[in-house]
CSV table of C-alpha atoms in Angstrom, one decimal:
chain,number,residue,atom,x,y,z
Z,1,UNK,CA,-12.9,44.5,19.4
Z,2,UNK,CA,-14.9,40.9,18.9
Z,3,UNK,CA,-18.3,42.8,19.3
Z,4,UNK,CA,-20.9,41.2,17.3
Z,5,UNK,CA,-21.2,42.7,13.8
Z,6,UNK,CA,-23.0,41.8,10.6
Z,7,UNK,CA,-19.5,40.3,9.6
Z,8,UNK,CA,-19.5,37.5,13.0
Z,9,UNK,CA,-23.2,37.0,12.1
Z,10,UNK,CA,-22.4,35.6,8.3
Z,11,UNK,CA,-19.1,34.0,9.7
Z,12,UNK,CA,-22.0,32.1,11.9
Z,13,UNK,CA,-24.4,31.3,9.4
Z,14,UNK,CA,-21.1,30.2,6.6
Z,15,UNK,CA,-20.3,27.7,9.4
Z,16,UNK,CA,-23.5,26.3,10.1
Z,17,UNK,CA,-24.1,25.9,6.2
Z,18,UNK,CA,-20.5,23.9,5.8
Z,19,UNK,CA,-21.0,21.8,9.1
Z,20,UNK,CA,-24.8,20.8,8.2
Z,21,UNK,CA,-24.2,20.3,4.6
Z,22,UNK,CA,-20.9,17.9,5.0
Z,23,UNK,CA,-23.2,15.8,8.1
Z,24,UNK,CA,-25.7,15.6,5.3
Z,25,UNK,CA,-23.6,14.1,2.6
Z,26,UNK,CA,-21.5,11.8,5.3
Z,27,UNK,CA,-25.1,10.2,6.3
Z,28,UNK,CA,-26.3,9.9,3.4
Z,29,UNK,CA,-23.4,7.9,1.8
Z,30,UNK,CA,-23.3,6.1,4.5
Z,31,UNK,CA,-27.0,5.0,4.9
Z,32,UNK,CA,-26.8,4.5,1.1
Z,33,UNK,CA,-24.0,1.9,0.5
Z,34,UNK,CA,-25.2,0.2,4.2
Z,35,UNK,CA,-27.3,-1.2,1.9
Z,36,UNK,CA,-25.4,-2.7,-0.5
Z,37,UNK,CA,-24.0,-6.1,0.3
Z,38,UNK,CA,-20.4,-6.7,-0.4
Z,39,UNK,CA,-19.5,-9.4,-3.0
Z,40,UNK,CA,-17.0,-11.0,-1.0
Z,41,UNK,CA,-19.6,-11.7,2.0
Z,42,UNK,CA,-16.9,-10.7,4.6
Z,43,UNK,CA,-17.9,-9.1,7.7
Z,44,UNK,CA,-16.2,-5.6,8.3
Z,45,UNK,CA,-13.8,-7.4,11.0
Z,46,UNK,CA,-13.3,-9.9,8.7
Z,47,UNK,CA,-12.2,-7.3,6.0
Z,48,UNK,CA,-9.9,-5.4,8.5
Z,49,UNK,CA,-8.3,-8.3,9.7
Z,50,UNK,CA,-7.3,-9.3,5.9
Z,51,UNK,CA,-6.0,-6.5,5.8
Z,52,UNK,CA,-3.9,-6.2,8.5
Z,53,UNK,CA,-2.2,-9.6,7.0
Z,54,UNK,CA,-1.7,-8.0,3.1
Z,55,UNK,CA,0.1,-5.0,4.9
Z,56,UNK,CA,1.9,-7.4,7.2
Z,57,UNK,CA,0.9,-5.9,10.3
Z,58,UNK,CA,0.7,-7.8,13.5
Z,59,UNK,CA,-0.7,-7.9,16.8
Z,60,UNK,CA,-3.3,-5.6,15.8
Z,61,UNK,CA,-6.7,-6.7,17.9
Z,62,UNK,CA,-9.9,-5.9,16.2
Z,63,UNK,CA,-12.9,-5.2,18.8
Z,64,UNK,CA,-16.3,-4.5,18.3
Z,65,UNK,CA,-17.4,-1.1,20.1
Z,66,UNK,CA,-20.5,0.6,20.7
Z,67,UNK,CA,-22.7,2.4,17.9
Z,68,UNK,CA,-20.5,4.9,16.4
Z,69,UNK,CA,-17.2,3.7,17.5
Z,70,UNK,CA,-14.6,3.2,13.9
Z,71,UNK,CA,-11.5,4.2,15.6
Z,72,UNK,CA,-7.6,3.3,15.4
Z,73,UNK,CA,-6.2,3.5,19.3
Z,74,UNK,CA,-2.5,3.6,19.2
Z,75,UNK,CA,-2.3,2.9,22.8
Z,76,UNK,CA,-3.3,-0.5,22.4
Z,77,UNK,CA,-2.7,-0.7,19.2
Z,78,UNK,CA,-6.0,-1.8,18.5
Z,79,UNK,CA,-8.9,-1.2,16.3
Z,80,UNK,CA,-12.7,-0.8,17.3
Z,81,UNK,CA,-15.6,-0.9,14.8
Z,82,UNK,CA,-18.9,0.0,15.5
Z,83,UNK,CA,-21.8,-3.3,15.3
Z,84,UNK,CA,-22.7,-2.3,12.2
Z,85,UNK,CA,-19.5,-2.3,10.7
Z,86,UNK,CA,-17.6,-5.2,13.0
Z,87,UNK,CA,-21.0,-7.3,12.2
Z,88,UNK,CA,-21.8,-6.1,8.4
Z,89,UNK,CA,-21.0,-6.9,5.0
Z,90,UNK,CA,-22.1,-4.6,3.5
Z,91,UNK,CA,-20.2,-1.5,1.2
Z,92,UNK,CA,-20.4,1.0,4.3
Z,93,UNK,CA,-18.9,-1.8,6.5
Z,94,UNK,CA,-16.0,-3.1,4.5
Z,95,UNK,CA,-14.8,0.8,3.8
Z,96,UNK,CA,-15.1,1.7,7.2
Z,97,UNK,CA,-13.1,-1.0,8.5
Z,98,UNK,CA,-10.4,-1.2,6.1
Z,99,UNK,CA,-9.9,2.9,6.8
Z,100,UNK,CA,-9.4,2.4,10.4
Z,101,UNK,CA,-7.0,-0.6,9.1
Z,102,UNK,CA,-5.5,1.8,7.4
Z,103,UNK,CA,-4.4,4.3,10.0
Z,104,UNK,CA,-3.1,0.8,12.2
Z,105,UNK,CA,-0.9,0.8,9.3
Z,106,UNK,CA,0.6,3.8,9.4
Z,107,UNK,CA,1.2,3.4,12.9
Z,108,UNK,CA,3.1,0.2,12.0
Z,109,UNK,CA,5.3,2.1,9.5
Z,110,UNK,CA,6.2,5.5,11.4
Z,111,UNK,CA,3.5,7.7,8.9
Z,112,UNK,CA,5.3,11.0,9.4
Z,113,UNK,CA,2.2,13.3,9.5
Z,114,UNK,CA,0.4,10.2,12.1
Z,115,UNK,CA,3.7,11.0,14.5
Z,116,UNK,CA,3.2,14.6,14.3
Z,117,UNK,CA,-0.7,14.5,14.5
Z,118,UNK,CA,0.2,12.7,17.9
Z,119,UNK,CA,2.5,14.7,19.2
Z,120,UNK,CA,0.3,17.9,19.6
Z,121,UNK,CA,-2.6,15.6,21.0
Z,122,UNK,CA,-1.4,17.2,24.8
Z,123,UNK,CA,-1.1,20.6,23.5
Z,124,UNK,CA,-4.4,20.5,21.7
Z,125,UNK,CA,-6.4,18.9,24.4
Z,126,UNK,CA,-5.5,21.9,26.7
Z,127,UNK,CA,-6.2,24.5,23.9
Z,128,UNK,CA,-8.8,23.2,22.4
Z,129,UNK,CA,-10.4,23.4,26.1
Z,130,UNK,CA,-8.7,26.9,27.5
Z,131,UNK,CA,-8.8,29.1,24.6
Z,132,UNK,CA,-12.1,30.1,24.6
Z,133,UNK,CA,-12.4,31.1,28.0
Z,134,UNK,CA,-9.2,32.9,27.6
Z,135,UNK,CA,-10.3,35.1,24.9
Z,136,UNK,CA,-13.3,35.8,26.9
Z,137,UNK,CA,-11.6,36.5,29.9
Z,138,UNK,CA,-9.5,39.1,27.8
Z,139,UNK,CA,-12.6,41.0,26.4
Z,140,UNK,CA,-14.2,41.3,29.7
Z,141,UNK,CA,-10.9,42.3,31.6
Z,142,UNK,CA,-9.6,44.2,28.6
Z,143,UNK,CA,-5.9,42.3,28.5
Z,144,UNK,CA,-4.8,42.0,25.0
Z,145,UNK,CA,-2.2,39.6,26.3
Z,146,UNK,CA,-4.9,37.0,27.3
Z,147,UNK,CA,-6.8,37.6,24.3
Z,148,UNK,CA,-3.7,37.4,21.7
Z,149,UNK,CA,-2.8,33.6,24.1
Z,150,UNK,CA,-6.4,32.7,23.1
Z,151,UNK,CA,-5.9,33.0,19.6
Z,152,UNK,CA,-2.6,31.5,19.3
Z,153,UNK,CA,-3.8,28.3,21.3
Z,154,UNK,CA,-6.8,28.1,18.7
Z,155,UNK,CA,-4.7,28.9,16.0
Z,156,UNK,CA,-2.5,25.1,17.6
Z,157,UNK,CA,-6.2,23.5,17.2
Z,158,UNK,CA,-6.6,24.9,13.3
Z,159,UNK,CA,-2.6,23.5,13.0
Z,160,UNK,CA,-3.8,20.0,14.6
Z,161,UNK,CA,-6.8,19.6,12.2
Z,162,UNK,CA,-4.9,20.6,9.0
Z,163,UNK,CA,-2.2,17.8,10.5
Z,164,UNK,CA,-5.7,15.5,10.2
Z,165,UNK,CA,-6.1,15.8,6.7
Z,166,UNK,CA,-3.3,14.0,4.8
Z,167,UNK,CA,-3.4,11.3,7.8
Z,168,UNK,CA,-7.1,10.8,6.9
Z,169,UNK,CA,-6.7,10.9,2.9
Z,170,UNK,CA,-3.6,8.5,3.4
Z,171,UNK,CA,-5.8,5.5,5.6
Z,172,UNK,CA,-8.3,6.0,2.9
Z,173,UNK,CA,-6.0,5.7,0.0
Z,174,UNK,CA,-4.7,2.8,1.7
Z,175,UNK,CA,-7.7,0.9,2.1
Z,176,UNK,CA,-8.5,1.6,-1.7
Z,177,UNK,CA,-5.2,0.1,-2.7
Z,178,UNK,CA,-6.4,-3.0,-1.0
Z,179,UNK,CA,-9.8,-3.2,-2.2
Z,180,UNK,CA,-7.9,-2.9,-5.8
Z,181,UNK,CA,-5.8,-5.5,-4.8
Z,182,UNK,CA,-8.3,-8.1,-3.4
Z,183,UNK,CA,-10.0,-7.7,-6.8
Z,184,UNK,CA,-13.4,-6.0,-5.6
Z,185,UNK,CA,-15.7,-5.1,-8.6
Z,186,UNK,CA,-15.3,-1.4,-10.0
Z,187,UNK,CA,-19.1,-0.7,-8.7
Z,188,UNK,CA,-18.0,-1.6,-5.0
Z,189,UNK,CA,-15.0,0.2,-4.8
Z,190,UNK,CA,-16.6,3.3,-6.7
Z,191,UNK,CA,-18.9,3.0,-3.7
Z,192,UNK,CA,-16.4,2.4,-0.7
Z,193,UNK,CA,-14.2,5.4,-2.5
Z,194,UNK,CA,-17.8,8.0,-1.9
Z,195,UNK,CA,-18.0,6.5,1.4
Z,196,UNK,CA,-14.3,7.6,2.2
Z,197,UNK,CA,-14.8,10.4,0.3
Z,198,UNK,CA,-18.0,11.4,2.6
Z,199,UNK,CA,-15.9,10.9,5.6
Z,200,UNK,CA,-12.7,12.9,4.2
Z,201,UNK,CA,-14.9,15.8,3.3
Z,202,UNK,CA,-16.2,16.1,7.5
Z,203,UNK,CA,-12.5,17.0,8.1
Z,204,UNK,CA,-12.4,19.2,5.3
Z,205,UNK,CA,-15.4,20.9,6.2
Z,206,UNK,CA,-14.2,21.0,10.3
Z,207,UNK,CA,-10.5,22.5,8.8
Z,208,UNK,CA,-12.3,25.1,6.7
Z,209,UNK,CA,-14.8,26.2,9.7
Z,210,UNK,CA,-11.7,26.3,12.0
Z,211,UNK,CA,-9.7,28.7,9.2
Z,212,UNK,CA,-12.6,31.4,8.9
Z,213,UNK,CA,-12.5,31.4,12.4
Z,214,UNK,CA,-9.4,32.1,13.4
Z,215,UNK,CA,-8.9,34.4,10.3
Z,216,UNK,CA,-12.0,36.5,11.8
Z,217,UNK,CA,-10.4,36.3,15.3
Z,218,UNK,CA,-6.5,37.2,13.8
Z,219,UNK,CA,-8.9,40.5,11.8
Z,220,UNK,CA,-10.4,41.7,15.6
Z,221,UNK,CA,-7.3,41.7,17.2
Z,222,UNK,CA,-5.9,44.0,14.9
Z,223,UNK,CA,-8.7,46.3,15.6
């Protein structure tokens, strides 16, 4: 039971492959359309905070973060871009801003999947940190019990990241409604769309990695 076989090995290597090749594409995308300047000349906090006014959503504060930081905070109800993005108008910028935008939105409006996403936020931040040493507790004690726990709290992570997905597809396909809207040339949203695409396909990839492993881990209990 969970030794390590030829069949853990490839399951290693598969993973690797899937998480290196989507961080690839993602940076490449977006070091690509960082590039390209926006038509519009609107900063990405400029962008987001149009928005926020087409969708009708209020009291939404946009802050500029630290390098790396394009997140929606539904505690404040706030939305932090990295400099590059808060400060850029460029493609990358303008796409990354209006996605974060987009899950202030869904906030606004009750998005189903957003409420359910948030509700197992508690129950994945203890399994996503207990599981693993659960299951190893299990092998080296021998106590299927703990071992069959471990797998059902990864199995919650696995649930929370496939929860991810449609909230993710639905702040991009926001954002590209209003790029439509605000009359963006096809060539800019054709490259804000592989920009979210790029993005999407991280949580695609992190879902996919999560599946093969818990399928592995569901096949070694068995044994």
């Amino acid at each position: 039971m969970f030794g390590m076989s030829n069949g853990y090995l490839l399951l290693i290597v598969v993973t690797l492959a899937i998480g290196g090749l989507a961080t690839w594409y993602v940076n490449s995308q977006l070091k690509k359309y960082t590039k390209v300047p926006i038509s519009n000349g609107l900063t990405g906090a400029e962008a987001a905070r149009r928005m926020l006014m087409y969708y009708g959503v209020t009291e939404v504060a946009v802050h500029r973060g630290g390098p790396g930081q394009d997140f929606f905070d539904p505690r404040t109800n706030s939305v932090t871009l990295s400099p590059d993005a808060f400060e850029g108008r460029s493609i990358t910028a303008t796409a990354t801003a209006c996605h974060e935008v987009g899950h202030a939105c869904q906030y606004a409006q009750n998005y189903a999947p957003m409420k359910i996403r948030g509700a197992l936020v508690p129950v994945v931040n203890l399994a996503s940190n207990a599981w693993i040493f659960l299951l190893m507790l299990g092998i080296f004690m021998n106590i299927a019990g703990l071992t069959t726990l471990a797998i059902v709290m990864y199995a919650a992570v696995v649930i929370f990241q496939l929860v991810t997905l449609p909230v993710e597809f639905n702040a991009s396909k926001r954002a590209m409604v209003y790029m439509d809207t605000v009359a963006l040339p096809q060539s800019e949203q054709g490259g804000a769309f592989s920009v979210l695409r790029a993005c999407a396909f991280t949580y695609v990839a992190a879902a996919l990695t999560s599946i093969l492993q818990l399928l592995w881990l569901l096949g070694q209990n068995r044994e």
